[in-house]
Coordinates of C-alpha atoms in Angstrom, one line a residue:
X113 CA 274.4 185.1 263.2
X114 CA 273.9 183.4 266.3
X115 CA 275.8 185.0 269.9
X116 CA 278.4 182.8 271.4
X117 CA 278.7 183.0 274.5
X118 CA 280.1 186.4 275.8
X119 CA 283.4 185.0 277.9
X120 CA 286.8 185.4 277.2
X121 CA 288.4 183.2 274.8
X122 CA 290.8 180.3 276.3
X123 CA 294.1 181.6 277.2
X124 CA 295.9 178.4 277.1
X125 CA 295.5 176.8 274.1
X126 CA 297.7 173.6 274.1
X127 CA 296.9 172.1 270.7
X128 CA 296.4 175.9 269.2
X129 CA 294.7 175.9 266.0
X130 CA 296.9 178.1 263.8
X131 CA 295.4 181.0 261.3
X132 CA 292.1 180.7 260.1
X133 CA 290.2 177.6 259.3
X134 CA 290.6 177.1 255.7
X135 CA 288.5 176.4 252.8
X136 CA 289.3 172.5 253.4
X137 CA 288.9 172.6 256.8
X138 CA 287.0 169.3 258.2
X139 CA 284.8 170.3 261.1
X140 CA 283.3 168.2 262.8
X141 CA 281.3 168.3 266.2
X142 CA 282.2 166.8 269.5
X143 CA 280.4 164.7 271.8
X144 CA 278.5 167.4 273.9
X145 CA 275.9 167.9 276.2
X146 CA 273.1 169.6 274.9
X147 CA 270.4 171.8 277.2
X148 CA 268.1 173.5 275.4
X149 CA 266.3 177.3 276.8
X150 CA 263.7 178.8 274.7
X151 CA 265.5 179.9 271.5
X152 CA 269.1 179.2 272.4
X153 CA 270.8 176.3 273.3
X154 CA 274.1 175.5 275.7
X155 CA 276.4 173.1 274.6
X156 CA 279.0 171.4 277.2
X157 CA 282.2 169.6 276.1
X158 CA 282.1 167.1 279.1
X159 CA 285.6 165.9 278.7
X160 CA 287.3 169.5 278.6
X161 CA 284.9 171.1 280.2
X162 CA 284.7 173.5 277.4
X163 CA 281.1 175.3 276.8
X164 CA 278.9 178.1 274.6
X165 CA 275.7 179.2 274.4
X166 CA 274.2 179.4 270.7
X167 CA 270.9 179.5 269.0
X168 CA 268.7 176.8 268.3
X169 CA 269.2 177.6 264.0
X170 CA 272.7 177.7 264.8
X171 CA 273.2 174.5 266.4
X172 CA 271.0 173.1 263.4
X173 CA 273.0 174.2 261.1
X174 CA 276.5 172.7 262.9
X175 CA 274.3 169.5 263.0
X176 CA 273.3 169.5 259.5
X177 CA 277.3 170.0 258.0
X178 CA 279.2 168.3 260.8
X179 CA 282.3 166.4 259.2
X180 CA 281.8 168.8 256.2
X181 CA 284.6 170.7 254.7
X182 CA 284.3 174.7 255.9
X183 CA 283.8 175.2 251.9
X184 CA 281.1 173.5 251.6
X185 CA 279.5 174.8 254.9
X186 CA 279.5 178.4 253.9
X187 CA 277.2 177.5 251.4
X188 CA 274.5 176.8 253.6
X189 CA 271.8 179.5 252.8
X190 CA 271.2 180.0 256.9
X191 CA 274.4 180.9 257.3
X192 CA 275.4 184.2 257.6
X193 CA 279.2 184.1 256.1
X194 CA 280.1 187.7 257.4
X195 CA 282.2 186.6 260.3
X196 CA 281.6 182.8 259.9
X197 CA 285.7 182.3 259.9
X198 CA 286.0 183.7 263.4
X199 CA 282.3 181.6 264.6
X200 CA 283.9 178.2 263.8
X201 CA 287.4 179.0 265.5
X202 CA 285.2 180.6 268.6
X203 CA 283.6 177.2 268.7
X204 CA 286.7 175.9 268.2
X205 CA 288.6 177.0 271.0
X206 CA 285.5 176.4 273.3
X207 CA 285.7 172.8 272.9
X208 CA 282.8 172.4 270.2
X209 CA 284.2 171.5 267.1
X210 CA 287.2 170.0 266.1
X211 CA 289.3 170.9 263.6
X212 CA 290.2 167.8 260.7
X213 CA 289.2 165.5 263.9
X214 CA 291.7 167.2 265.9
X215 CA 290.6 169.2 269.6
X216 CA 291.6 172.5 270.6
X217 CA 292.4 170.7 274.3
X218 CA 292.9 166.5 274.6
X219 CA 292.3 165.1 278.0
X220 CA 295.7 163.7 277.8
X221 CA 297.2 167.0 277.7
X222 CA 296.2 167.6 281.3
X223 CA 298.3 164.6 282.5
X224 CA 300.5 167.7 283.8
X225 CA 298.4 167.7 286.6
X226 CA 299.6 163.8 288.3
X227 CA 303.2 165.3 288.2
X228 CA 305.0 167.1 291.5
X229 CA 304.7 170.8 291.3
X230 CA 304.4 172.0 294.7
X231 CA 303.3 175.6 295.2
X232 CA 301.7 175.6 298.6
X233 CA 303.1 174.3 301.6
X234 CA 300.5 174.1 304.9
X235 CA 302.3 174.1 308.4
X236 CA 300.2 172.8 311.2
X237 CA 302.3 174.5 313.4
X238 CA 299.7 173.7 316.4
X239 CA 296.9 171.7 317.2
X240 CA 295.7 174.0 320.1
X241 CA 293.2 176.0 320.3
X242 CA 291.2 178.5 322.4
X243 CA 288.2 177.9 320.8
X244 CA 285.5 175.1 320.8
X245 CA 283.6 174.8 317.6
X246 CA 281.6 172.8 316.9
X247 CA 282.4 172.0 313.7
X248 CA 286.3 171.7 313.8
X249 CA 287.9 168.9 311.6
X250 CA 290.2 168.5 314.4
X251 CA 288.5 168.5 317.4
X252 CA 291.1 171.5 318.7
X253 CA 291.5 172.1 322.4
X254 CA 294.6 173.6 324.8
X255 CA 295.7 170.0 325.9
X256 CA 297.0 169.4 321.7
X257 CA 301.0 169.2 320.6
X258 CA 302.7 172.1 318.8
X259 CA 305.1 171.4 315.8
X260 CA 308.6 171.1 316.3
X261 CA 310.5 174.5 315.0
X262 CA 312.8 171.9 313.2
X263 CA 310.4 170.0 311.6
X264 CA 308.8 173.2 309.7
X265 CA 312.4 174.1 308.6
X266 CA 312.9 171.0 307.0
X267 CA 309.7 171.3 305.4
X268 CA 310.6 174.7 304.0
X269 CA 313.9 173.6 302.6
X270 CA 312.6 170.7 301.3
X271 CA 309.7 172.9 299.9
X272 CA 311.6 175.6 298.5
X273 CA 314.4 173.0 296.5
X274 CA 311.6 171.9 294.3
X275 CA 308.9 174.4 294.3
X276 CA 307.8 175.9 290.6
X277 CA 309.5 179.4 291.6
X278 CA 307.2 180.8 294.2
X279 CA 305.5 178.9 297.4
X280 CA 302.8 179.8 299.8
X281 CA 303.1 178.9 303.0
X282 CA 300.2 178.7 305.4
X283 CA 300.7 178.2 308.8
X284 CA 297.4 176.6 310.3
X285 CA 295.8 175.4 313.3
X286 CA 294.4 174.7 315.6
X287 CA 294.9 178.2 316.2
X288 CA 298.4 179.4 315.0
X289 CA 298.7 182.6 316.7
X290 CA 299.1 180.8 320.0
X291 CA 302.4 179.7 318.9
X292 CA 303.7 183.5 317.7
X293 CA 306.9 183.5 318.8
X294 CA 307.7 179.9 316.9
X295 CA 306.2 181.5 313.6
X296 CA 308.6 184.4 313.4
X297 CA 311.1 182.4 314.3
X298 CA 309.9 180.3 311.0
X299 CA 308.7 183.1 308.7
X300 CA 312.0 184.6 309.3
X301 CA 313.9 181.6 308.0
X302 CA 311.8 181.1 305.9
X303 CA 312.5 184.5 304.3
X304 CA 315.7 184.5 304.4
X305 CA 316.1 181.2 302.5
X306 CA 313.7 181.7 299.6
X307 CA 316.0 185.1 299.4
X308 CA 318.9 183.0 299.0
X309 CA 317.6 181.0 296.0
X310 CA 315.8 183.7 294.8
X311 CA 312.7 182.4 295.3
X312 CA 309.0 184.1 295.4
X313 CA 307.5 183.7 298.6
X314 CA 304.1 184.6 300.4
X315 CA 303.7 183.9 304.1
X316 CA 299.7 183.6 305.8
X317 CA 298.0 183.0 308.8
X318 CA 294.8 181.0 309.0
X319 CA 293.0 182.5 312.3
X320 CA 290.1 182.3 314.2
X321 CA 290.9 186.2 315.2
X322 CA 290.4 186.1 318.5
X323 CA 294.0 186.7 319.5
X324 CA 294.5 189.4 317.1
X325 CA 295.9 192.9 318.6
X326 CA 297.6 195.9 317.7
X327 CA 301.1 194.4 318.8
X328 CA 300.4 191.1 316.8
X329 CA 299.4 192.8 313.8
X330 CA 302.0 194.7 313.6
X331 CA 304.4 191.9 314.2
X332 CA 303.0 190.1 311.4
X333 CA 302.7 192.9 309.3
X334 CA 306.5 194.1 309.6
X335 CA 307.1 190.4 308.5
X336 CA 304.9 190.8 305.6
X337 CA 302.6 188.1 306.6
X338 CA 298.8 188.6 305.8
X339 CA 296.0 187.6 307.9
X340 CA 292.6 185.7 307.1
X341 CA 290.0 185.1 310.0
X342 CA 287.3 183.1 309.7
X343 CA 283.5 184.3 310.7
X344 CA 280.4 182.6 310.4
X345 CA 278.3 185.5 309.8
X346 CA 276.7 188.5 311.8
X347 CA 276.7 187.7 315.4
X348 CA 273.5 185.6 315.8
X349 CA 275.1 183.5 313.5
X350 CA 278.8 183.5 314.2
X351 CA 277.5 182.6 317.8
X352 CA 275.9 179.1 316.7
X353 CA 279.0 177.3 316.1
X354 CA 282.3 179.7 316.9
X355 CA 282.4 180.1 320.5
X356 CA 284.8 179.7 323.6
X357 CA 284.9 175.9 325.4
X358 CA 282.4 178.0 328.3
X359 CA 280.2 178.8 325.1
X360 CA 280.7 182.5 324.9
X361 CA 280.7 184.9 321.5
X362 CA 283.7 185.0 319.7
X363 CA 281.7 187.5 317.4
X364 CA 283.1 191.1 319.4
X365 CA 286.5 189.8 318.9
X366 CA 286.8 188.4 315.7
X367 CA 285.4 192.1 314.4
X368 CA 287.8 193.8 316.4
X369 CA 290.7 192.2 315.0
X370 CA 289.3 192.6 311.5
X371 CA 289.1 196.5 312.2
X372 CA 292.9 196.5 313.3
X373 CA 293.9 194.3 310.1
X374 CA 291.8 197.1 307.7
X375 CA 294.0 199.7 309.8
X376 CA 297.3 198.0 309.4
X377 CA 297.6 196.3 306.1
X378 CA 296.6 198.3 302.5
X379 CA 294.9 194.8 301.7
X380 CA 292.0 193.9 304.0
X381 CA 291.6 190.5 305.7
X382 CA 290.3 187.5 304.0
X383 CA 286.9 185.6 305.6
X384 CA 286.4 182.2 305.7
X385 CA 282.7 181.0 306.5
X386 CA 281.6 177.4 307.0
X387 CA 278.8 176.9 306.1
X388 CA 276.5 175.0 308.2
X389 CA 271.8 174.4 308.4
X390 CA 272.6 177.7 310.4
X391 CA 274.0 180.2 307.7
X392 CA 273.3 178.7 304.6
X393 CA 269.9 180.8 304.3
X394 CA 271.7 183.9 304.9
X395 CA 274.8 184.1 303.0
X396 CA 273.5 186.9 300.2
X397 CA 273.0 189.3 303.4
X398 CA 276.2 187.9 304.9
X399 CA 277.9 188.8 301.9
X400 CA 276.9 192.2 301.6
X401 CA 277.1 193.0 305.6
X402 CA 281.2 191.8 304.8
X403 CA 281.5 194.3 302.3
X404 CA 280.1 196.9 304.1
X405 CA 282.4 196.3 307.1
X406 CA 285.3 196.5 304.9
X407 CA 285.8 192.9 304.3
X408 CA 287.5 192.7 301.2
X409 CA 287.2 188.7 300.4
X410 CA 285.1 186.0 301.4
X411 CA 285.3 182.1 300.8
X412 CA 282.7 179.8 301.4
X413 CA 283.2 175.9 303.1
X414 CA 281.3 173.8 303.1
X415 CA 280.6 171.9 306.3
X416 CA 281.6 168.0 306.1
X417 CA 281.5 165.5 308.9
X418 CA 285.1 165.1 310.4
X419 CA 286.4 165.5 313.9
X420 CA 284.4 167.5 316.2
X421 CA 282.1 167.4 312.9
X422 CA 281.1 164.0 313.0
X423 CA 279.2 164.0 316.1
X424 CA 277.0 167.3 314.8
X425 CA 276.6 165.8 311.3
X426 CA 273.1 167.3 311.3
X427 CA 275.2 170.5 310.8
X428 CA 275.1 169.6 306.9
X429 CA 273.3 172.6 305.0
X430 CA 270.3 171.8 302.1
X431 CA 272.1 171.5 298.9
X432 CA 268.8 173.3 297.7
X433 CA 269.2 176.0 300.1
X434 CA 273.0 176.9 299.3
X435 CA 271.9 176.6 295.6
X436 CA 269.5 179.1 296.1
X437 CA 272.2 181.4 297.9
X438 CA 274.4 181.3 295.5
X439 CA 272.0 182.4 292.9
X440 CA 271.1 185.1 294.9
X441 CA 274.8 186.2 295.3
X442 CA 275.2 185.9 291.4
X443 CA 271.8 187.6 291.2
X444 CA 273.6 190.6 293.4
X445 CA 276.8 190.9 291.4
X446 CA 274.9 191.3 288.4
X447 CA 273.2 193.8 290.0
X448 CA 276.6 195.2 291.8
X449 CA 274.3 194.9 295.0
X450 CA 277.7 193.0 295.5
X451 CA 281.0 194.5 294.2
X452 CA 283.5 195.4 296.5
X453 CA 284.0 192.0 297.9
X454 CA 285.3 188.9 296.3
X455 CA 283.5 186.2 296.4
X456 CA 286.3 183.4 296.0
X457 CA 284.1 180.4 295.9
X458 CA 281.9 181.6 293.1
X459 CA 285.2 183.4 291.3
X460 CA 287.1 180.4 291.3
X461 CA 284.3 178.5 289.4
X462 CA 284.1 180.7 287.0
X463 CA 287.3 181.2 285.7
X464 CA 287.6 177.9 285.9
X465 CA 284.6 177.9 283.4
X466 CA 286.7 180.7 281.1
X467 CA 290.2 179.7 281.6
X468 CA 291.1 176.0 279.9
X469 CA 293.9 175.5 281.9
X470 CA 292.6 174.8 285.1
X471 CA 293.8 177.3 287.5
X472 CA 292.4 176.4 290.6
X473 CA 293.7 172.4 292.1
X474 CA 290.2 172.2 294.1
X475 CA 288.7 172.3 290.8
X476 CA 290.3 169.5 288.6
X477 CA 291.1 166.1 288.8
X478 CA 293.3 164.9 290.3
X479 CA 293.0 167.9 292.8
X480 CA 296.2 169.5 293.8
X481 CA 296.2 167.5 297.2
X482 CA 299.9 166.1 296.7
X483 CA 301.0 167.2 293.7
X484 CA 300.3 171.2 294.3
X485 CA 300.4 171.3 297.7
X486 CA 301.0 169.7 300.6
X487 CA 300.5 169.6 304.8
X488 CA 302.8 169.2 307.7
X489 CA 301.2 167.8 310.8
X490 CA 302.3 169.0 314.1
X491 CA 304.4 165.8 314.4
X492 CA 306.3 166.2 311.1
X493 CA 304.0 163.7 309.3
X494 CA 303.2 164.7 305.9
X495 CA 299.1 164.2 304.1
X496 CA 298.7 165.1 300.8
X497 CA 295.8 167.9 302.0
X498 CA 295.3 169.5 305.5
X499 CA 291.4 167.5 305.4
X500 CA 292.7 164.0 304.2
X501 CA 294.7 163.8 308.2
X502 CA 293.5 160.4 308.0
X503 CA 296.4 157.5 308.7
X504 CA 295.1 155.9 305.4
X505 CA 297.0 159.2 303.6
X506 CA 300.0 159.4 305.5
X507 CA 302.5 159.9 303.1
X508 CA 305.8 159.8 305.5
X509 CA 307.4 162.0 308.1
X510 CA 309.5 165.1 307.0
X511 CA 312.6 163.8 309.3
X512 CA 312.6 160.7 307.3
X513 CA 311.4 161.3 303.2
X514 CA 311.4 164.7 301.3
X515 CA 308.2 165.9 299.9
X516 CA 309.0 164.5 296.4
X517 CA 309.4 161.3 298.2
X518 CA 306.4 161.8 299.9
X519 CA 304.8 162.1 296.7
X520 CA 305.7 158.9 295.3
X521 CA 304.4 156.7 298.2
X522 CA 301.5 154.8 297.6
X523 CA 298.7 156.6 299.1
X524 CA 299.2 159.5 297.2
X525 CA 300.2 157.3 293.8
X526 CA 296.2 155.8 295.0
X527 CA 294.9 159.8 295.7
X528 CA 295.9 160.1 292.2
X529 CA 294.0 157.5 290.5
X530 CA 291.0 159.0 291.3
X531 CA 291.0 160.9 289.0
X532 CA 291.2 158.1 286.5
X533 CA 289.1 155.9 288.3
X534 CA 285.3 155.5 287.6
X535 CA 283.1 157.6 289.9
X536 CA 279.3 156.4 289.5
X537 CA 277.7 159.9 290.2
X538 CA 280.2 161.6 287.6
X539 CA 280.8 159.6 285.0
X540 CA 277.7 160.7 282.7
X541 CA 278.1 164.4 284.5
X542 CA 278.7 167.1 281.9
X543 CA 280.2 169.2 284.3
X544 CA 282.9 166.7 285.6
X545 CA 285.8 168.8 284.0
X546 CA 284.9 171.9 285.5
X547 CA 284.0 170.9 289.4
X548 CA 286.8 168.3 289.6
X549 CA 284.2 165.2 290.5
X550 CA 284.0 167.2 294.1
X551 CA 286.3 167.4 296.8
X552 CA 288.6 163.9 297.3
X553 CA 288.5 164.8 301.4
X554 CA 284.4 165.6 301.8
X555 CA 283.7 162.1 300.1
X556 CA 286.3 160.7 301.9
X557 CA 285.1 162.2 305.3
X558 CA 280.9 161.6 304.4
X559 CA 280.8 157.7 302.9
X560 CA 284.7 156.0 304.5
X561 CA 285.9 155.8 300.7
X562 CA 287.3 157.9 297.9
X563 CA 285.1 156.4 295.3
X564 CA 282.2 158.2 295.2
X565 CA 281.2 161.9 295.5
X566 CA 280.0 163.8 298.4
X567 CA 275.9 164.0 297.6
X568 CA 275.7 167.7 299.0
X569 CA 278.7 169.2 297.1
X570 CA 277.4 167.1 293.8
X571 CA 274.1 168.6 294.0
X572 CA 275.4 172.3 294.4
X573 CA 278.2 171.7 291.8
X574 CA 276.1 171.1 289.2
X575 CA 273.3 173.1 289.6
X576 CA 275.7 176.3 290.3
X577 CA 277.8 175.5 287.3
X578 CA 274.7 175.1 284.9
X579 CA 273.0 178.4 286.0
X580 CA 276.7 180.4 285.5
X581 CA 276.8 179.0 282.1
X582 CA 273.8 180.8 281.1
X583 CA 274.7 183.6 283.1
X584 CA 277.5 184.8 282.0
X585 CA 276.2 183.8 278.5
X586 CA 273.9 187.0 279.2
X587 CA 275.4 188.8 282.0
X588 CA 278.6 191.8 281.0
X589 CA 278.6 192.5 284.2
X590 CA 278.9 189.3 285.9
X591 CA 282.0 188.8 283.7
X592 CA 283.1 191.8 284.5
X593 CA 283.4 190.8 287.6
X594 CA 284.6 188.3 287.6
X595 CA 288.0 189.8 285.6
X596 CA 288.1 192.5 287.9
X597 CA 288.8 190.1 291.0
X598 CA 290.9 187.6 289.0
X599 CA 293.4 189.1 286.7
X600 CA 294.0 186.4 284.3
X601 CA 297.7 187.1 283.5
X602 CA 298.3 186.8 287.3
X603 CA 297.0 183.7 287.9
X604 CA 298.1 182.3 284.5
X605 CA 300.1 178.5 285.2
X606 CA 300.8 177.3 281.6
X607 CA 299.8 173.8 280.7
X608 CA 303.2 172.6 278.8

């Protein structure tokens, strides 16, 4: 009969419908959002985020027998009953129907996602920098503090006692690889530890790449540490924003260390770009140029006015503009104009869109800031997120509370009810459940408060997730894809 939507099924299903629907089945529909498109229609479960994409007659017909037994609804002469068992649980699953007034997912069921479970511990294991952005959250330059080689210890014990069996540690900047020496002394602790307790563990380097060599890379690479650099774009670009204080190109560099990396590690070098009025235009061709060069992901961020940031807030990008990128990028993938490079921004919104447990802590709320991860200032005071540095979420000091402590103070226990609290912009959003009601640290960093949304994220959010819905409603390709760069089995965290 009608096509639903062409995307895997949920693979977490925490109230799972068991068997078949039987013949006494109640089914009754949701309250959804409803968008029609010539003869099909998308429906969007606003408080799960779950979605499909049927035909107009279809969605009739669920109208004209919802809270009618499944018995009586194969009656219905325009419905095709070959296959109309495994249509309703489809539906089902997605978040459209319920099932005798009972939903596949209930918002209550993600209350997993207030608790502690740290997976990702971020070491600001410097505040200088050789660099001058113009951009830079934290205003970086040589004169800044280093972190105490104590402090990240404790932080790693601390970490690894009540991590969920693996942690990430990043070890950020400023720019981290002028404090080498201090991070093997770290990683190498830090390896030997999780060992102990027989604990996964993966170390990386945020970078801006201009200190990479052959001698560092292979330092970092013996200790199994992997690299991502962040670039702005092709040099023109790159050259608008990431320079040296006397305003010279970072651009020859940056590419040079990007060439060692691809020589020295069987996994290429992750990007980073910020995106700023100067890129936003040009990220398709961007895109492509990385993947030429070897560049095996990218990830986009986008610019918001903190630090060095605030006094060049014009450096905001049209939320038009980046929309139009991004369809272009999709538009290229489709096309596999774009394969060979992952495109983690737009991958991590999708399979948040195909996944219903919520994989990604950028995308759900509360976010993960806190509860998934957290960040060490170079002083040994703890934030919930490495962008929410602000006093106003200090959370303690790692010589005086442990993490889980840290996660019981009151700015974070406030952080958390965020995601509980009424946000104007997405409170009648259908896409709320899927985007996370934006970034926590943008809206913090555009409007001085948490309770609101940041207006160019917002607009982007919702007009990117719309346009994937249909999308991958008629795209194989994008979806596959998307599967290809994000195995779902590996990134699989079980809602309990």
């Amino acid at each position: 009969m009608s096509d639903v939507v062409r995307v895997p099924e949920p693979t977490v299903r925490v109230n799972n419908l068991k068997g078949y629907i039987t013949k006494d089945s109640i089914l009754t529909l949701n309250d959804l959002h409803s968008i029609p498109n010539g003869p099909k229609i998308l429906l969007v479960n606003k408080k799960i985020g779950g979605w499909a994409v049927i035909t107009k007659d279809a969605h009739e017909m669920l109208l004209r027998n919802d809270g009618r037994k499944f018995s009586e609804i194969v009656t219905d002469e325009n419905l095709n009953t070959i296959g109309a068992n495994g249509f309703f649980v489809s539906l089902y699953n997605r978040g459209i129907l319920s099932v005798n007034h009972e939903m596949i997912v209930r918002e209550e069921d993600y209350s997993v996602f207030h608790e502690y479970r740290l997976s990702l511990l971020i070491l600001k294991i410097t505040n200088k920098c050789n660099l001058e952005c113009t951009y830079c959250y934290s205003s970086s330059n040589m004169d800044d503090n280093s972190m105490n080689i104590a402090d990240a210890k404790k932080a790693i014990d601390d970490a690894l006692n009540k991590c969920m069996g693996r942690l990430i540690i990043i070890f950020h900047g400023g720019e981290p690889l002028l404090e080498l020496e201090n991070i093997y002394a770290i990683s190498d602790y830090a390896m030997v530890l999780a060992k102990e307790r027989k604990i996964g563990i993966e170390l990386r380097i945020q970078s801006n790449g201009t200190m990479v060599n052959e001698d560092v890379a292979n330092q970092l690479f013996e200790r199994g540490i992997n690299i991502g650099v962040s670039l702005d774009g092709y040099k023109e670009l790159n050259d608008l924003t990431r320079i040296f204080p006397d305003g010279s190109s970072t651009y020859g560099q940056v590419m040079n260390a990007i060439k060692i990396i691809n020589d020295k590690y069987s996994r290429p070098p992750g990007t980073l770009i910020t995106i700023t009025k100067h890129n936003v235009k040009h990220l398709p061709d961007i895109v492509r140029r990385f993947e030429k060069e070897g560049i095996r992901t990218v990830k986009f961020s986008l610019f918001f006015p903190d630090g060095r940031g605030n006094s060049n807030a014009d450096l905001e990008p049209d939320p038009e503009e980046l929309l139009t990128s991004y369809k272009e990028i999709i538009s290229d993938i489709e096309n596999k104009r774009i394969w060979e490079i992952g495109v983690e921004t737009l991958l991590e919104i999708m399979m948040n869109m195909i996944m219903a447990d919520r994989l990604y802590p950028c995308y759900r709320y509360p976010c993960g800031a806190g509860t998934n991860f957290m960040s060490i200032d170079v002083n040994g005071d703890v934030y919930p997120c490495d962008c929410l540095n602000d006093e106003r979420f200090k959370l303690g000091n790692i010589q005086e509370r442990t993490l889980e402590n840290c996660y019981s103070s009151e700015p974070m226990q406030s952080l958390l009810r965020r995601g509980d609290e009424s946000l104007e912009e997405c409170d009648e959003c259908p896409y709320q459940a899927i985007c996370g009601r934006g970034c926590p640290s943008k809206a913090y960093w555009a409007n001085n408060t948490l309770g609101t949304a940041y207006a160019c994220e917002c607009t982007v959010n919702r007009g990117i997730i719309e346009h994937l819905m249909w999308r991958l409603a008629e795209s194989p390709t994008l979806l596959e894809y998307t599967l290809k760069w994000k195995n779902a089995a590996k990134f699989l965290m079980k809602v309990q």
